[in-house]
XYZ file of N, CA and C in Angstrom:
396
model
N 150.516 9.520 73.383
C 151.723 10.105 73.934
C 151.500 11.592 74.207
N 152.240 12.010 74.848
C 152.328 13.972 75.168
C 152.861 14.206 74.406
N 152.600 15.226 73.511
C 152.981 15.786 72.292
C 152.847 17.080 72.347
N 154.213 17.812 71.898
C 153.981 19.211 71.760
C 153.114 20.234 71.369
N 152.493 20.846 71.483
C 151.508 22.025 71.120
C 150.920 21.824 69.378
N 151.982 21.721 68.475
C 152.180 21.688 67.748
C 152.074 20.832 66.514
N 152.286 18.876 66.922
C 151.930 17.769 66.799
C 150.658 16.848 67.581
N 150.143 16.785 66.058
C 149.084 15.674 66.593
C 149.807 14.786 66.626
N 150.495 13.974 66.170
C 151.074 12.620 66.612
C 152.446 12.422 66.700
N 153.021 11.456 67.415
C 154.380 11.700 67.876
C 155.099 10.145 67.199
N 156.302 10.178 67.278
C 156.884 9.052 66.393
C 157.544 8.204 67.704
N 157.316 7.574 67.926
C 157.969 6.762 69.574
C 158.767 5.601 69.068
N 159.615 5.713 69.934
C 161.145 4.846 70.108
C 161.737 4.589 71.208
N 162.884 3.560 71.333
C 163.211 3.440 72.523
C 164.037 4.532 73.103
N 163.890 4.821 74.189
C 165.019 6.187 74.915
C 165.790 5.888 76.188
N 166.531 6.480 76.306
C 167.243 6.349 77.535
C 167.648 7.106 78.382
N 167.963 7.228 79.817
C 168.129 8.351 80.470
C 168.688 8.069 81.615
N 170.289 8.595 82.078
C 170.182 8.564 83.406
C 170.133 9.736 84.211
N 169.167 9.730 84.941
C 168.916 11.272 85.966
C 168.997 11.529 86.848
N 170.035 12.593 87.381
C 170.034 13.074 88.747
C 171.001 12.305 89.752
N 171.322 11.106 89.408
C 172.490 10.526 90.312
C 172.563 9.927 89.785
N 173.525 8.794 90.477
C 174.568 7.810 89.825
C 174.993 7.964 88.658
N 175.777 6.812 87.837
C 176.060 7.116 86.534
C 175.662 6.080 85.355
N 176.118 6.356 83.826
C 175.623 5.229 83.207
C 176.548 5.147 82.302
N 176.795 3.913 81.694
C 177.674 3.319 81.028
C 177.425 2.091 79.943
N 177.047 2.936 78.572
C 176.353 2.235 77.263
C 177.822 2.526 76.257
N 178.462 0.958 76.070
C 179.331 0.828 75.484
C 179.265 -0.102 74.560
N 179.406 0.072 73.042
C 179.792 -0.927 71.681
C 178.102 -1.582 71.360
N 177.616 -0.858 71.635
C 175.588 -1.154 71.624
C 175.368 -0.491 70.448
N 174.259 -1.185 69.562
C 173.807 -0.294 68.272
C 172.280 0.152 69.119
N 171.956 0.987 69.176
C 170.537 1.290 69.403
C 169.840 1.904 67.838
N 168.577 1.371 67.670
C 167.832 1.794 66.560
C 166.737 2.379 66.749
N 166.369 3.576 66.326
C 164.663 3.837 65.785
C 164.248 4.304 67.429
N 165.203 4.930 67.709
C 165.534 5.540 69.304
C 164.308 6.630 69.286
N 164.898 7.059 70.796
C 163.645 8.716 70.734
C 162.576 9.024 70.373
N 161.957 9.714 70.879
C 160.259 10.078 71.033
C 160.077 11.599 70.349
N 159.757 11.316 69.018
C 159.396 13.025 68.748
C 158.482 13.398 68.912
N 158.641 14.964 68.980
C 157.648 15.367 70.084
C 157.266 15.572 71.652
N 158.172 14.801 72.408
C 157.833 14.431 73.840
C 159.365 14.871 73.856
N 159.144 16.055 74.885
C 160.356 16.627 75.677
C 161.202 15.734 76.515
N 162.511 15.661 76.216
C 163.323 15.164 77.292
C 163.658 13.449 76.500
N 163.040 13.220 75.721
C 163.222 11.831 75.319
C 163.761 11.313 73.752
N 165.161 11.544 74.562
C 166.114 10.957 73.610
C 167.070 9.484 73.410
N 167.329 9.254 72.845
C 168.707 7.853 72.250
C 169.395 8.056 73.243
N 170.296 8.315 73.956
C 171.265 8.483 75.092
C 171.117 9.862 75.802
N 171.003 9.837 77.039
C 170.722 11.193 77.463
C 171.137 10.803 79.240
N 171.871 11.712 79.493
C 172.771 12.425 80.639
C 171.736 13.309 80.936
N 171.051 13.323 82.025
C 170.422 14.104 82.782
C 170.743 14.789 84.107
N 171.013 16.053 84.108
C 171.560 16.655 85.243
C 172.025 15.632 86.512
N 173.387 14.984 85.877
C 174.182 13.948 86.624
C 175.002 15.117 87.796
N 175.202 16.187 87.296
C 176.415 16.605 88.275
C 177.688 16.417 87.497
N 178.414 16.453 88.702
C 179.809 15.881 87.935
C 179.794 14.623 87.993
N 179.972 13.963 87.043
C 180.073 12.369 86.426
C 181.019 11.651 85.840
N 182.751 12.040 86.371
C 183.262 11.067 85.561
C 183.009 9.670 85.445
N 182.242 8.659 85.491
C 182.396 7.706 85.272
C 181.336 7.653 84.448
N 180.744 8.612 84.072
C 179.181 8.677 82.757
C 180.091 8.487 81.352
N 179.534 7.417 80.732
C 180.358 6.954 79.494
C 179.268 6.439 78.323
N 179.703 7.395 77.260
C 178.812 6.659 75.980
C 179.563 6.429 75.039
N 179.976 5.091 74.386
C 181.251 4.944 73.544
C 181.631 3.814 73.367
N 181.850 4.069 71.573
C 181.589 3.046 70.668
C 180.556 2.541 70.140
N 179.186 3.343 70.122
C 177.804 2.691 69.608
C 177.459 3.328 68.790
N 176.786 2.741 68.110
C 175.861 3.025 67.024
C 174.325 3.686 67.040
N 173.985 4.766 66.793
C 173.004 4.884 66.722
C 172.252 5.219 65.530
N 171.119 4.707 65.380
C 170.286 4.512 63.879
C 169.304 5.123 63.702
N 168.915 5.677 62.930
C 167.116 5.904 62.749
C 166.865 6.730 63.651
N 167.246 7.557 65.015
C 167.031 8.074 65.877
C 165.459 9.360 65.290
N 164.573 9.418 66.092
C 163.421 10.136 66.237
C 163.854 11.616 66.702
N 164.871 11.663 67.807
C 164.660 13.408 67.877
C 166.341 12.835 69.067
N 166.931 13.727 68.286
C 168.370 14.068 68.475
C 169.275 12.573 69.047
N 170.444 12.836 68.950
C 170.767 11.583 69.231
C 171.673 11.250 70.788
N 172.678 11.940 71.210
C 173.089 11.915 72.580
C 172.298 12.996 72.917
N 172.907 13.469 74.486
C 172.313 14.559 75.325
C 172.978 14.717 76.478
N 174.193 15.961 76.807
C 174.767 16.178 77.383
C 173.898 17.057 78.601
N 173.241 17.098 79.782
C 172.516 18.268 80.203
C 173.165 17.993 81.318
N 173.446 19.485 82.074
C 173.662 19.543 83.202
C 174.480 18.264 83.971
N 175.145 18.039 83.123
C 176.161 16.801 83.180
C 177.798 17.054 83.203
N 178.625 16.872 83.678
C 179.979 17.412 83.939
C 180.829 16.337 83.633
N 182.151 16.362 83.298
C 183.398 15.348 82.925
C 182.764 14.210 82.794
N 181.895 14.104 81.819
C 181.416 12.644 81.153
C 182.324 12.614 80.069
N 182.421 11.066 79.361
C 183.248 10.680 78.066
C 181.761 10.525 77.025
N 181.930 11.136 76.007
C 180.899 10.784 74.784
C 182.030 10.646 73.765
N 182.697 9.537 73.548
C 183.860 9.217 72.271
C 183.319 7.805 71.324
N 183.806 7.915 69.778
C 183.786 6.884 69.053
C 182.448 6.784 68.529
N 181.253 7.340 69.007
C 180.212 7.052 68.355
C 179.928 7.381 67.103
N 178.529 6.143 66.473
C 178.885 6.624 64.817
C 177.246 7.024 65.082
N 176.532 8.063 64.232
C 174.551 8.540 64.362
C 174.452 8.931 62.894
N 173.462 7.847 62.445
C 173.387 7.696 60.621
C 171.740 7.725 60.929
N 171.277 9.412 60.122
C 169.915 9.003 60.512
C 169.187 9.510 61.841
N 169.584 10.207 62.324
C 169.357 11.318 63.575
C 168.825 12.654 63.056
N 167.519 12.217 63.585
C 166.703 13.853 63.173
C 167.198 14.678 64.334
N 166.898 15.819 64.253
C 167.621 17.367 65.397
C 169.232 16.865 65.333
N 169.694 17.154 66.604
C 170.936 17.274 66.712
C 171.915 16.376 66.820
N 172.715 15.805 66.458
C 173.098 14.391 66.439
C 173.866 14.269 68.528
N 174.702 15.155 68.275
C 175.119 15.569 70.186
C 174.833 17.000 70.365
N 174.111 16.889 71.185
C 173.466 17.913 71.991
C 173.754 18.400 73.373
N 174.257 19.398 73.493
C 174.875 20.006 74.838
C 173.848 20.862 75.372
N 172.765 20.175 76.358
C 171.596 21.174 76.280
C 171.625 22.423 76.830
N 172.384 22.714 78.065
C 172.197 24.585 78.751
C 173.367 25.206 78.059
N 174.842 24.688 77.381
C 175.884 25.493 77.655
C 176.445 25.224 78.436
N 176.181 24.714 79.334
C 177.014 25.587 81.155
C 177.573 23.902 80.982
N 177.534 23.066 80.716
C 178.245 22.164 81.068
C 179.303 21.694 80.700
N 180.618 21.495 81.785
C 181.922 21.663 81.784
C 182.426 20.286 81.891
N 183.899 19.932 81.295
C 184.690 19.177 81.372
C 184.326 18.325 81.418
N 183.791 18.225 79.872
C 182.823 17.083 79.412
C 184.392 16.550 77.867
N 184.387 15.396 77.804
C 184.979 14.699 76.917
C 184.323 14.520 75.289
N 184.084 14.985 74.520
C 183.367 14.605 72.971
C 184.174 14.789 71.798
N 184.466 13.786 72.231
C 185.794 13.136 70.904
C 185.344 12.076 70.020
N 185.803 12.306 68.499
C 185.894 10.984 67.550
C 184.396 10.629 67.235
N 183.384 11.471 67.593
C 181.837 10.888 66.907
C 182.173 11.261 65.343
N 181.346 10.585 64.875
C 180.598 10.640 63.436
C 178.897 11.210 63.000
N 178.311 12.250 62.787
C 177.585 12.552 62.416
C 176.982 12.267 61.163
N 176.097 11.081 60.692
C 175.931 11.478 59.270
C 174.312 11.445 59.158
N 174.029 12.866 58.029
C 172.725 12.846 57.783
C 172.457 12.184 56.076
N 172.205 11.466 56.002
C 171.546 10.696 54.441
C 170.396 11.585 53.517
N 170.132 12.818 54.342
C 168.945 13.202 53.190
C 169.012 14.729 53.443
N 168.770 14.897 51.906
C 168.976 16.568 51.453
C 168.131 17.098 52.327
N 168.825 18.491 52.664
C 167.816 19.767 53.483
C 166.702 20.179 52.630
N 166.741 20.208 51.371
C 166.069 19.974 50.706
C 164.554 19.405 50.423
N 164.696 18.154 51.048
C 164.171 17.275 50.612
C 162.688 17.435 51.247
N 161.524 17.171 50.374
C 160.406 18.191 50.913
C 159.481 17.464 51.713
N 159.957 15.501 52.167
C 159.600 15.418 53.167
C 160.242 15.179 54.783
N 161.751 14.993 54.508
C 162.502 14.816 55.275
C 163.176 16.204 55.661
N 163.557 17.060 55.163
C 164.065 18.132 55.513
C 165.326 17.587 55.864
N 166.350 17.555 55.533
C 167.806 17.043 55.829
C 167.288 16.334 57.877
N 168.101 16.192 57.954
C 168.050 15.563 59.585
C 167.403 16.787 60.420
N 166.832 17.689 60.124
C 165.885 18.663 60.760
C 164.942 18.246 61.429
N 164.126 18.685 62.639
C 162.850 18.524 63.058
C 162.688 19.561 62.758
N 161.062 19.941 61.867
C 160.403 20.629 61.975
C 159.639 20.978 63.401
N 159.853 22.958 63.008
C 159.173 23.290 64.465
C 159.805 23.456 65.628
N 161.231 23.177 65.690
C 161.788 23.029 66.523
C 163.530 23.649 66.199
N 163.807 23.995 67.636
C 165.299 25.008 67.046
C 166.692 23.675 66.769
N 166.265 22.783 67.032
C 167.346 21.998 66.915
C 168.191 21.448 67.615
């Protein structure tokens, strides 16, 4: 796999992405053991510079075990991200990647991390090396 500067080896999972047009719509789905750490851009649910997108919808799913962050709002406009539960999401559980993106919906998720920041091989839901 392409791996950051930083990692010799990367942890691979399934990812998803819709980019640059049209829209996507992942509803009441558990996804597990998602995302590619290490490899830029490849996350569990991810909105890729859609534009404006109301009809971009992620809601009601489950996500598990996730490898490196768990949604991904980028350059994406009036999407719905509601109801989701992320148990187990290393980096960020929802991620709004520039800022700049507007009249976006993120209601009613659940974030939960299972392991202490602490913890001296997991580091709470942290990626090492990385801002988060």
């Amino acid at each position: 796999c392409r791996c950051a500067s930083f990692r010799s080896t990367c942890t691979l999972g399934l990812h998803t992405i819709a980019a640059h047009s049209g829209t996507a719509r992942i509803r009441n789905t558990r996804v597990e053991k998602c995302g590619q750490r290490g490899v830029e851009g490849k996350y569990c649910l991810h909105f890729h510079k859609l534009k404006y997108c109301p009809d971009c919808l992620y809601e009601n799913n489950a996500i598990e075990s996730g490898h490196q962050r768990g949604i991904i709002v980028h350059g994406t406009h009036g999407s719905n991200v509601s109801n989701n539960v992320l148990y187990g999401v290393r980096g960020a559980g929802i991620y709004i990647e520039d800022g700049n993106e507007m009249h976006n919906s993120i209601e009613y998720n659940v974030i939960i991390c299972p392991w202490a920041l602490n913890d001296p091989s997991l580091h709470g839901c942290t990626v090492p090396g990385t801002s988060n």
